PDB file of C-alpha atoms in Angstrom:
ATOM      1  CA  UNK A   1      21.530  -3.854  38.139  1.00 53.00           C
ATOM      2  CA  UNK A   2      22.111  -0.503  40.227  1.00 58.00           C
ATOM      3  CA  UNK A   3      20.820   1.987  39.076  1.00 61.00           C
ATOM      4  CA  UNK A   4      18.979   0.755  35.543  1.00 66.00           C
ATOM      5  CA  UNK A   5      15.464   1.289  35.197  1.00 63.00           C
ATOM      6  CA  UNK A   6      12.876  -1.410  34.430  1.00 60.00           C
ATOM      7  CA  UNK A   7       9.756  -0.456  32.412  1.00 58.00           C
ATOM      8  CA  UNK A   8       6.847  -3.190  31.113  1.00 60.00           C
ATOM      9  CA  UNK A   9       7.206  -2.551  27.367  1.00 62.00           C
ATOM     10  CA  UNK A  10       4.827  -5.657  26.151  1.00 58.00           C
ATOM     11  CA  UNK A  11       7.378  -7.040  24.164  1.00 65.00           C
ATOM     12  CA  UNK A  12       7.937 -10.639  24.938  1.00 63.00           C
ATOM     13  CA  UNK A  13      11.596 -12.049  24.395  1.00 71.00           C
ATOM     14  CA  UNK A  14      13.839 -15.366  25.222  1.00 76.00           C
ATOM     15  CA  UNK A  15      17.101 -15.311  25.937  1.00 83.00           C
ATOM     16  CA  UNK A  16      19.964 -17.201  24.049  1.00 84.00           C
ATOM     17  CA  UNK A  17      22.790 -19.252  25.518  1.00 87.00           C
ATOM     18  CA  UNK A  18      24.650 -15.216  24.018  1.00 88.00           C
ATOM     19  CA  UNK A  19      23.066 -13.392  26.461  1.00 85.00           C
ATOM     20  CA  UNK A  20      21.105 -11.171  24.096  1.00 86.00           C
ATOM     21  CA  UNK A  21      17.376 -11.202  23.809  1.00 80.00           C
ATOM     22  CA  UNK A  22      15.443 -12.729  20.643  1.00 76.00           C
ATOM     23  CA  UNK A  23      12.164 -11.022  20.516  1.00 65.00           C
ATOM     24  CA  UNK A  24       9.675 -13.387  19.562  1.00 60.00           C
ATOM     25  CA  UNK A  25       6.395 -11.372  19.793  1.00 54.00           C
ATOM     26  CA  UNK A  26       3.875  -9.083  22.165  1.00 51.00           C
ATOM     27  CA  UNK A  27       1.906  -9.752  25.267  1.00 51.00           C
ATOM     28  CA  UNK A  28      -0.975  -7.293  23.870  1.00 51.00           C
ATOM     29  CA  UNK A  29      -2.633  -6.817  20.429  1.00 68.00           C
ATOM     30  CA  UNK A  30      -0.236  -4.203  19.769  1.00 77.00           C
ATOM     31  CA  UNK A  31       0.963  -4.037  15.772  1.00 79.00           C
ATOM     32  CA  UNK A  32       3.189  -1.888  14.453  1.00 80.00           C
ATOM     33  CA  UNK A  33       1.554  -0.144  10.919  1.00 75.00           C
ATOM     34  CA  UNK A  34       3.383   2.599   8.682  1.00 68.00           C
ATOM     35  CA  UNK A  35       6.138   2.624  11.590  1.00 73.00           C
ATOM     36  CA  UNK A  36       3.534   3.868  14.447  1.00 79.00           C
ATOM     37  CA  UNK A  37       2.368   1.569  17.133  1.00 83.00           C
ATOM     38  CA  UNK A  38      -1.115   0.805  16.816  1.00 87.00           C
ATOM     39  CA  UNK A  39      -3.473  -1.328  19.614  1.00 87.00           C
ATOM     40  CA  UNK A  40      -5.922  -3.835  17.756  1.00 89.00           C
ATOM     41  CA  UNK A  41      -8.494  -3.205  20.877  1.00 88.00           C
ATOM     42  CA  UNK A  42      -8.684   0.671  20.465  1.00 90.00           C
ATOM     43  CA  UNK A  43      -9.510   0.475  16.711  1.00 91.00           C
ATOM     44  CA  UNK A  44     -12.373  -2.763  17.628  1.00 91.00           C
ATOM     45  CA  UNK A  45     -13.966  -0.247  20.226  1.00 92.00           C
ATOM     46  CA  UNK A  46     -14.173   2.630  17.997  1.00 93.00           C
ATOM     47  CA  UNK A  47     -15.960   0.546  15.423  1.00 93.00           C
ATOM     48  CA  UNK A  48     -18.110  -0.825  18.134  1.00 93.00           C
ATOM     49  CA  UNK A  49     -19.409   2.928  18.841  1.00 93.00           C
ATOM     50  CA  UNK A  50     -20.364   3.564  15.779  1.00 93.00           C
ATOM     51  CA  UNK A  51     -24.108   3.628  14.624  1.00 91.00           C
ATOM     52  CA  UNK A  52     -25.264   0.397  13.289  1.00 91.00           C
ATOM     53  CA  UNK A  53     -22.586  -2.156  14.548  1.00 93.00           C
ATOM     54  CA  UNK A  54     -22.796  -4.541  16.447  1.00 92.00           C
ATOM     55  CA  UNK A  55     -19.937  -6.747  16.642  1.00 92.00           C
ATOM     56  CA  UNK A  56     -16.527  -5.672  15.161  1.00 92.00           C
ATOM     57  CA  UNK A  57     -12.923  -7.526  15.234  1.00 92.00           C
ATOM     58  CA  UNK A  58      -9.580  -5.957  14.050  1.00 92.00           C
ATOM     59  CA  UNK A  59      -6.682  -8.036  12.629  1.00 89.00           C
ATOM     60  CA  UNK A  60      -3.169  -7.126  11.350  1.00 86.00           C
ATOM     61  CA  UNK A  61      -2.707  -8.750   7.979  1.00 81.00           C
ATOM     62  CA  UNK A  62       0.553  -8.676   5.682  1.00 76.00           C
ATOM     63  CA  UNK A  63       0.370  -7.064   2.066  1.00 65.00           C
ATOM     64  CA  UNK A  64       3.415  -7.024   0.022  1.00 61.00           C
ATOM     65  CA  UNK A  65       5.854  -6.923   3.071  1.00 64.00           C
ATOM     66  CA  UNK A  66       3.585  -4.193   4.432  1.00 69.00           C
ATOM     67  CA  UNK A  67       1.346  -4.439   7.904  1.00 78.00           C
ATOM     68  CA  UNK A  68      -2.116  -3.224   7.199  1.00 80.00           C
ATOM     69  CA  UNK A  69      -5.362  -3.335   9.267  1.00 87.00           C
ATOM     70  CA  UNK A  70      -8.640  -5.008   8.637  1.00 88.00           C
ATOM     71  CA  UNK A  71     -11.994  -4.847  10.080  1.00 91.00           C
ATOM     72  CA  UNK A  72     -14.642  -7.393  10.305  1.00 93.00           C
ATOM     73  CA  UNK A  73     -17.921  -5.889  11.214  1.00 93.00           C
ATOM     74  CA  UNK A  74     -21.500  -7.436  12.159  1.00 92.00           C
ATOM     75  CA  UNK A  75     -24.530  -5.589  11.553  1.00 92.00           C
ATOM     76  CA  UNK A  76     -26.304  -4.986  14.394  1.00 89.00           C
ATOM     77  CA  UNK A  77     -30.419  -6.040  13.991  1.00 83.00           C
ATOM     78  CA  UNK A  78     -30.739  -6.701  10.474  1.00 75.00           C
ATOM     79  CA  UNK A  79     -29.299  -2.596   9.949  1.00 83.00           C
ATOM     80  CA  UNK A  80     -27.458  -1.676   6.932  1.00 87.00           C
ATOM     81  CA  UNK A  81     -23.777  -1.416   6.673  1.00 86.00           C
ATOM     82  CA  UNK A  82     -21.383   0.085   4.101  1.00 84.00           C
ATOM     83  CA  UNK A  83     -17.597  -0.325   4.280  1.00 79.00           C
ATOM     84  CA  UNK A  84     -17.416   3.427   2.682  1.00 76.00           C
ATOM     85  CA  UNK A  85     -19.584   4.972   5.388  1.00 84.00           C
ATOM     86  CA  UNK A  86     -17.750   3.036   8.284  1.00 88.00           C
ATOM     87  CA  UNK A  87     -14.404   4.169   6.800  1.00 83.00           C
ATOM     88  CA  UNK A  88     -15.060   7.948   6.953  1.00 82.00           C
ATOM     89  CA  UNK A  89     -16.836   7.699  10.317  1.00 89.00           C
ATOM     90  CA  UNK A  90     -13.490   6.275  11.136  1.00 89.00           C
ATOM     91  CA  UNK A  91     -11.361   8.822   9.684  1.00 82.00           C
ATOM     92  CA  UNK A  92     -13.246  11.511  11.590  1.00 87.00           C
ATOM     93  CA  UNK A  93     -12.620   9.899  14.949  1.00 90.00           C
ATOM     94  CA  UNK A  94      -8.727   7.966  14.803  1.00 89.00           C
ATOM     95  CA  UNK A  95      -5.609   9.070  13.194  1.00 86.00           C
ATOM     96  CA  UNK A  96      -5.241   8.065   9.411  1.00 78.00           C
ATOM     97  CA  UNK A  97      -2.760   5.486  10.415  1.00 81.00           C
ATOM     98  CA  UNK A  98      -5.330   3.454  12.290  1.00 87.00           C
ATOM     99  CA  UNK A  99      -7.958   3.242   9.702  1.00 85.00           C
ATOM    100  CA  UNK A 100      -8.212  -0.048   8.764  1.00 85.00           C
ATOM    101  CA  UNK A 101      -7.333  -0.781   4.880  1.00 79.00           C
ATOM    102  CA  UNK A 102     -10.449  -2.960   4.308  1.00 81.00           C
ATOM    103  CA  UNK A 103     -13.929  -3.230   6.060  1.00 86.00           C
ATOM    104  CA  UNK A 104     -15.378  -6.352   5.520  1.00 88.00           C
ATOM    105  CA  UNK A 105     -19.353  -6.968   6.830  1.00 89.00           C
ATOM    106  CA  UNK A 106     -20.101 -10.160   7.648  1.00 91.00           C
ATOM    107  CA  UNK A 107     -23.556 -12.761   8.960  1.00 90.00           C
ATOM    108  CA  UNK A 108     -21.349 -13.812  11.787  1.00 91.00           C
ATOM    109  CA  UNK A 109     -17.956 -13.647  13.370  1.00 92.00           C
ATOM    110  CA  UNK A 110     -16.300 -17.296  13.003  1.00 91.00           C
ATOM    111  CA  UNK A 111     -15.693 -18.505  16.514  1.00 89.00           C
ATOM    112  CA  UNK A 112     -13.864 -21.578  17.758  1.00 89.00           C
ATOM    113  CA  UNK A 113     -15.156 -23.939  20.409  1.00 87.00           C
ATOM    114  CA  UNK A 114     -14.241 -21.998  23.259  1.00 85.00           C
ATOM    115  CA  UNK A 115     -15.866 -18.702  21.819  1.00 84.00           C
ATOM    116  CA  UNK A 116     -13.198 -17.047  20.867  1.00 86.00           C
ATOM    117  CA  UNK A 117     -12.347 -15.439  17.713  1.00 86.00           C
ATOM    118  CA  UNK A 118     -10.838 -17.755  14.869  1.00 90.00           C
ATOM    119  CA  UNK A 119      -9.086 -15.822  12.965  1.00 86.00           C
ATOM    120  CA  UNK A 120      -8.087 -18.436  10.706  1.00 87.00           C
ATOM    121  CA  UNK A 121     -11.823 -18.948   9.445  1.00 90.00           C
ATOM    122  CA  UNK A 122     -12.034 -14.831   8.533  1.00 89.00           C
ATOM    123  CA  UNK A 123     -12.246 -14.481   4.742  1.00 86.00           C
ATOM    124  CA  UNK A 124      -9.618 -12.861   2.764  1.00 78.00           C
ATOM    125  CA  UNK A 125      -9.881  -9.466   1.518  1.00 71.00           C
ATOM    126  CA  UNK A 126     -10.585  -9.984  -1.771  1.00 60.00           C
ATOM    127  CA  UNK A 127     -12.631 -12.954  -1.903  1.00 54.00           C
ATOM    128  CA  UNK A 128     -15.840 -10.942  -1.139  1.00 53.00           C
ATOM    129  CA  UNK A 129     -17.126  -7.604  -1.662  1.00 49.00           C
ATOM    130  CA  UNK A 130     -18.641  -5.251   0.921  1.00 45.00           C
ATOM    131  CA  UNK A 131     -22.184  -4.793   0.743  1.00 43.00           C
ATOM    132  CA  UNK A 132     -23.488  -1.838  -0.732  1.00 45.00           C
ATOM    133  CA  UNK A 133     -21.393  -2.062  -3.587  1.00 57.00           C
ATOM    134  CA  UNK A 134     -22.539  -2.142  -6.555  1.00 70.00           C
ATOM    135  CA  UNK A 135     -20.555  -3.793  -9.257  1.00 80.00           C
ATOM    136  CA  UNK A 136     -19.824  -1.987 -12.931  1.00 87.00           C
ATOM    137  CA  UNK A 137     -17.767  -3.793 -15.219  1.00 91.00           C
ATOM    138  CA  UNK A 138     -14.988  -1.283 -16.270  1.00 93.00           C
ATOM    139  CA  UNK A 139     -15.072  -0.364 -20.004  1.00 93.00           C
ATOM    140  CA  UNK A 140     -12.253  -0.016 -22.581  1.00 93.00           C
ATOM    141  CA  UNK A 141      -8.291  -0.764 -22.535  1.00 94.00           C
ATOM    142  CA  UNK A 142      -7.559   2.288 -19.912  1.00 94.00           C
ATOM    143  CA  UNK A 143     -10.276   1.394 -17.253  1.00 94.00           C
ATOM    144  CA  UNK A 144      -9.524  -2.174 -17.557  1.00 95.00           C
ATOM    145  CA  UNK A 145      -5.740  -1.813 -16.904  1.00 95.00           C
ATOM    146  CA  UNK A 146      -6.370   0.557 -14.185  1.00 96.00           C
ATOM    147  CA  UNK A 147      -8.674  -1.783 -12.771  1.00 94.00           C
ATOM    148  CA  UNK A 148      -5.764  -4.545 -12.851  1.00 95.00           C
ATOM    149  CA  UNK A 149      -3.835  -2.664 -11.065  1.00 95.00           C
ATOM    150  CA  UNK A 150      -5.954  -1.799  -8.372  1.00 93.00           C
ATOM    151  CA  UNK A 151      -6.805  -5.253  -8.034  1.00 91.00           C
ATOM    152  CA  UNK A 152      -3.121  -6.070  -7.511  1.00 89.00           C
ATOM    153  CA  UNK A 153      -2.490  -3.626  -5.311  1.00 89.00           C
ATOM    154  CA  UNK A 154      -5.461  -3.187  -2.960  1.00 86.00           C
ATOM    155  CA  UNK A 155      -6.309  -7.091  -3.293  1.00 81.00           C
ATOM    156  CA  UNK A 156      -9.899  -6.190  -4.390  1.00 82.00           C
ATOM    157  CA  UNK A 157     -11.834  -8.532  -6.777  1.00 81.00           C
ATOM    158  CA  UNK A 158     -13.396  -7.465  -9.079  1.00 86.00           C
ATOM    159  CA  UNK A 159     -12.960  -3.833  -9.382  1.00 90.00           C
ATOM    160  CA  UNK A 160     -15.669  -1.988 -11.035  1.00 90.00           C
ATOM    161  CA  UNK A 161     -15.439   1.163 -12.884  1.00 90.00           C
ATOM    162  CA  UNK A 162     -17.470   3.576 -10.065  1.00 86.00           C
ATOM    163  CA  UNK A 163     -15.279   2.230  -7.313  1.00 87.00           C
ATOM    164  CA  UNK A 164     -13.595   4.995  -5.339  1.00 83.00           C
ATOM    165  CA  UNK A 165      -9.952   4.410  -4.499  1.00 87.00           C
ATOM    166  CA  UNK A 166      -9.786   5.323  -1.355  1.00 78.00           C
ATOM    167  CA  UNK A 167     -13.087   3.039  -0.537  1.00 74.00           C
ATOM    168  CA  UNK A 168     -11.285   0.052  -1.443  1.00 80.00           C
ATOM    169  CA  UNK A 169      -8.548   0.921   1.368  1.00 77.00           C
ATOM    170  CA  UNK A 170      -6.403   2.941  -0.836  1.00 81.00           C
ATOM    171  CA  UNK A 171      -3.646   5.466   0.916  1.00 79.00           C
ATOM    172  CA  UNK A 172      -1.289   8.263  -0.271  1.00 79.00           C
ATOM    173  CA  UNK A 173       1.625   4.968  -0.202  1.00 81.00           C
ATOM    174  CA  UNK A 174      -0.336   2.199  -2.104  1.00 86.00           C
ATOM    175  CA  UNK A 175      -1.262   5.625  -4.875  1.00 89.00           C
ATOM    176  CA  UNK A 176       2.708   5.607  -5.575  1.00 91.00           C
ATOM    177  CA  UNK A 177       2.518   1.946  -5.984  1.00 91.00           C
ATOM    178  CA  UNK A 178      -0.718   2.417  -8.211  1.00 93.00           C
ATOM    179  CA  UNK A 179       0.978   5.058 -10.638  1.00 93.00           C
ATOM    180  CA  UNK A 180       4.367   2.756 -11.227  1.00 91.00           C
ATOM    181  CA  UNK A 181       2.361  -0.438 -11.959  1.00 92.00           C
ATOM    182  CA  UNK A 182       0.292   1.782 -14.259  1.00 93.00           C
ATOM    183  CA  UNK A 183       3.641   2.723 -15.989  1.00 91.00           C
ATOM    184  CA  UNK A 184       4.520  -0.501 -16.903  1.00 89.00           C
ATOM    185  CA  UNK A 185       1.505  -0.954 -18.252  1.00 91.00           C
ATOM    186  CA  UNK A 186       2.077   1.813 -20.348  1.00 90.00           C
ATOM    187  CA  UNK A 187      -0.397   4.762 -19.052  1.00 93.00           C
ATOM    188  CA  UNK A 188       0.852   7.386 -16.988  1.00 92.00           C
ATOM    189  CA  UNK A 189      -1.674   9.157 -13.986  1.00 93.00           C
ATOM    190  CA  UNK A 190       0.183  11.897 -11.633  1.00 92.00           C
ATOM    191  CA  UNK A 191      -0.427  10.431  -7.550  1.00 90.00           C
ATOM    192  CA  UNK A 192      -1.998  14.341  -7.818  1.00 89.00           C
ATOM    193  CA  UNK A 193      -4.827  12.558 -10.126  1.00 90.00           C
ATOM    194  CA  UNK A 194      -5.668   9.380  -8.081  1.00 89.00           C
ATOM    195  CA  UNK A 195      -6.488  12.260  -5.018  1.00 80.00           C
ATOM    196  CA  UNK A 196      -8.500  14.613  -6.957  1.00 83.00           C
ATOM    197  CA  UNK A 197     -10.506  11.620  -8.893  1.00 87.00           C
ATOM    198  CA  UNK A 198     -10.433   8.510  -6.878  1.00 86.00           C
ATOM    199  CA  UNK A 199     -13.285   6.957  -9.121  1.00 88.00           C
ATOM    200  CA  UNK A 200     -11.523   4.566 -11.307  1.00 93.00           C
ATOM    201  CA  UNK A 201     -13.686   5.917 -14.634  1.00 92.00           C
ATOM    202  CA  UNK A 202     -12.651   9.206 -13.679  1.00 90.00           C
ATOM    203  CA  UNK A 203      -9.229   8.295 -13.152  1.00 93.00           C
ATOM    204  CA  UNK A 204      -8.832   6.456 -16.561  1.00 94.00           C
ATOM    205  CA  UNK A 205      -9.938   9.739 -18.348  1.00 93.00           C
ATOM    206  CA  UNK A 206      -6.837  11.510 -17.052  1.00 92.00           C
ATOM    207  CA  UNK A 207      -4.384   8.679 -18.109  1.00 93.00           C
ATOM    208  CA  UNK A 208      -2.184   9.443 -20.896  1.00 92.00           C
ATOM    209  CA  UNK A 209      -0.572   6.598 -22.557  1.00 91.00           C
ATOM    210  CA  UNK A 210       2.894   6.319 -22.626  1.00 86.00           C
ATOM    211  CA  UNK A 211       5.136   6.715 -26.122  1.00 79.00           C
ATOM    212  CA  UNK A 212       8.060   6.026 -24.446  1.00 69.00           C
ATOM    213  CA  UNK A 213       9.301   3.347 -21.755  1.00 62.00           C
ATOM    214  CA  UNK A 214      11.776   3.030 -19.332  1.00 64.00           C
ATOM    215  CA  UNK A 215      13.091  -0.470 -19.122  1.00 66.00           C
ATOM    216  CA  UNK A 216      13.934  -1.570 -15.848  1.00 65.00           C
ATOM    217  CA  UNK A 217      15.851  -5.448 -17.175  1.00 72.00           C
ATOM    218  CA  UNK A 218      18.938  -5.672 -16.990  1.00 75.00           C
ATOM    219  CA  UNK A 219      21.199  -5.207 -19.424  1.00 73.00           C
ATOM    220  CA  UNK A 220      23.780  -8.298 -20.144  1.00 80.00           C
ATOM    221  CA  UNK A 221      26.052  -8.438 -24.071  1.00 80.00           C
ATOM    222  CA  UNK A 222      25.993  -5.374 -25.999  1.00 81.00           C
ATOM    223  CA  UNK A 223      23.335  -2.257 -25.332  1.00 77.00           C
ATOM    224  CA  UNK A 224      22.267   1.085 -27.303  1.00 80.00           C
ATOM    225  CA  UNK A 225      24.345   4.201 -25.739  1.00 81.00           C
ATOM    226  CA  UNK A 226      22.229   6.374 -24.080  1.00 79.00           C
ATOM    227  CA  UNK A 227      21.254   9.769 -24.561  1.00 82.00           C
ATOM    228  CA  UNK A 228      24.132  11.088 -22.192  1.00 79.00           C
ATOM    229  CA  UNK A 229      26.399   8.404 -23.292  1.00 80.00           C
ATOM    230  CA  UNK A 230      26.085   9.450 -26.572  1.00 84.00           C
ATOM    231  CA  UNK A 231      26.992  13.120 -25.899  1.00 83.00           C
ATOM    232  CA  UNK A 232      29.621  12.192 -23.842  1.00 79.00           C
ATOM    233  CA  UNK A 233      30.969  10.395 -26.444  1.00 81.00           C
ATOM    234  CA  UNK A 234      30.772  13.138 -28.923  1.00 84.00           C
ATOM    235  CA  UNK A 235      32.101  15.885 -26.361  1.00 82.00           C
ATOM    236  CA  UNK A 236      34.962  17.758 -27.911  1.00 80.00           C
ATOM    237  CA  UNK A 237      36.882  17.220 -24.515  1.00 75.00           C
ATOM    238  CA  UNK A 238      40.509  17.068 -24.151  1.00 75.00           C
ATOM    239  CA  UNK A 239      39.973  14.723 -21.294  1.00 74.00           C
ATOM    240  CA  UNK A 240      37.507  12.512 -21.219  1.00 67.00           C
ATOM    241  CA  UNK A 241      36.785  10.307 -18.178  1.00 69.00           C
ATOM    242  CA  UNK A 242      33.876   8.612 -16.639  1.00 64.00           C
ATOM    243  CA  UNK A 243      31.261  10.470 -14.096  1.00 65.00           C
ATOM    244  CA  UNK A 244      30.305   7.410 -12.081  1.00 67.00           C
ATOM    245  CA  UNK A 245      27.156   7.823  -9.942  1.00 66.00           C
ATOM    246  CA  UNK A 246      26.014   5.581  -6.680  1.00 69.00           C
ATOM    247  CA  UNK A 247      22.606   5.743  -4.651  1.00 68.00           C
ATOM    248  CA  UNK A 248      21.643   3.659  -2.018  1.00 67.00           C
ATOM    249  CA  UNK A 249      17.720   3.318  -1.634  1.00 60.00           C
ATOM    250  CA  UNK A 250      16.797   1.786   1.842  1.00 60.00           C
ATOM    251  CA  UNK A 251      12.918   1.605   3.003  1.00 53.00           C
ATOM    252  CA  UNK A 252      10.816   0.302   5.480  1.00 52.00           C
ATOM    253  CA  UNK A 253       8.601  -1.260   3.130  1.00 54.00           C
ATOM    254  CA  UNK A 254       8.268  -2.670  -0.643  1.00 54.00           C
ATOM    255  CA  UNK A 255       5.423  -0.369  -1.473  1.00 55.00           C
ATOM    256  CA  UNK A 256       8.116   2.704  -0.449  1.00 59.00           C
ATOM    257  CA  UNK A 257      10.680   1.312  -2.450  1.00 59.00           C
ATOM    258  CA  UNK A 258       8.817   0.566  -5.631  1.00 62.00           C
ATOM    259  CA  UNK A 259       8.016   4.467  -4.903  1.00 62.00           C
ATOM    260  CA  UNK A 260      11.545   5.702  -4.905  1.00 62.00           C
ATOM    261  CA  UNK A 261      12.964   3.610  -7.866  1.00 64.00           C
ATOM    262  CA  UNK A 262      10.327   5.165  -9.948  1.00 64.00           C
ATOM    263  CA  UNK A 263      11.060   8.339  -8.808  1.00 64.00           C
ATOM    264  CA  UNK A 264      14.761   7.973  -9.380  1.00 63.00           C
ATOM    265  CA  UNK A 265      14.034   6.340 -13.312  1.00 62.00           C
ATOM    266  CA  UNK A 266      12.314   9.668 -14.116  1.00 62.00           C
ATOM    267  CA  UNK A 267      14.952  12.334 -12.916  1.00 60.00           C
ATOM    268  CA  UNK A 268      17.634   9.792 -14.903  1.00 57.00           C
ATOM    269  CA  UNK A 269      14.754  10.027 -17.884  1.00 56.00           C
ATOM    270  CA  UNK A 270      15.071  13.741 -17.080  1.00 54.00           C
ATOM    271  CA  UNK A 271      18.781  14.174 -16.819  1.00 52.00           C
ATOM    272  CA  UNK A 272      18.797  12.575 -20.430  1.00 47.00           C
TER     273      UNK A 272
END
């Protein structure tokens, strides 16, 4: 129409029998991770410039209702490649948001009979581990929770006890996640600890366990009063009424929200 501007966004859509558009997907290898548009091809070409590589493919997978990114890498001439070392090369060169989660180093990319990529045929993350590490069994009740958890949440088996968080394709969201799975659990770690000693043995030594829970069921028949229940209760007030409370948690992702209802159970804990 006059005077509307048309722009190629890459989006592809079809149009219902409404009138309104149904996106359906994207022309390009564009993804969208952590609410930032990332393109699959600039991450693969970075990787291919880096020492050692010599084939490299990108892929979007879905964690937990979150997009991540995950590299597949070939070794070029028999050289020797570590997912830590390609990670932090990375990090140096592309935004945090376009480091890929997982680098996995492979023989061979799987191909299909036309030569192209099959990305159904790429393994898992999880179902191998990168080379150059070496695994250590963790030891004791703390570093073998913590280890559980980290499998859970980064999809990493197994987890050994002088694995580095951050390594495994750990970020500053997935360390939220990390602390309240470790709550329920019964250990405690600060998100502060999981930066300042990403080695899971390390890590365990600052866990403190837990003498109290928060229960998160839901309560149905009759329940214990709680702590401000209680005083409310036994306020000398000449009128008493209810203090009702509401809060809406929205987020862009499961990881986030997990985050925020955590939060929210301690400043209740708190309030108490």
């Amino acid at each position: 129409q006059a005077g509307r501007k048309v722009y190629r966004s890459g989006d592809q859509v079809v149009r219902l029998p409404s009138g309104q558009l149904q996106y359906v997907g994207r022309f390009d290898d564009q993804v969208k991770v952590r609410g930032y548009r990332v393109e699959l091809g600039e991450v693969q070409h970075a990787l291919l410039q880096l020492p050692g590589i010599g084939q490299a493919a990108v892929v979007a997978a879905t964690n937990e209702g979150t997009t991540e990114l995950v590299a597949y890498v070939v070794a070029a001439n028999g050289q020797k490649v570590e997912e830590a070392t390609v990670r932090t090369q990375l990090q140096a060169q592309l935004p945090a948001y376009m480091v890929p989660s997982a680098v996995l180093v492979l023989a061979a990319l799987p191909v299909t009979a036309n030569g192209k990529l099959d990305t159904k045929a790429l393994p898992v993350v999880g179902q191998q581990r990168a080379a150059g590490r070496d695994y250590q069994a963790p030891q004791g009740e703390v570093e073998e929770q913590l280890a559980a958890v980290w499998s859970s949440v980064l999809r990493r088996e197994p987890v050994g006890r002088q694995d580095n968080f951050y390594d495994l394709g750990g970020d500053s969201i997935k360390s939220i996640l990390v602390v309240s799975r470790l709550r329920q659990k019964g250990y405690s770690v600060e998100v502060a600890d999981i930066l300042s000693y990403p080695i899971l043995s390390e890590l365990a030594q600052r866990a403190v366990k837990l003498t109290r829970q928060i229960s998160q069921v839901q309560i149905t028949g009759d329940g214990e009063l709680s702590p401000i229940q209680h005083w409310f209760l036994n306020s000398d007030q000449p009128d008493k009424h209810h203090y009702n409370q509401s809060v809406l948690l929205q987020s862009a992702s499961a990881l986030q929200a997990e985050g925020l209802r955590q939060s929210l159970a301690q400043l209740l804990l708190h309030h108490d």
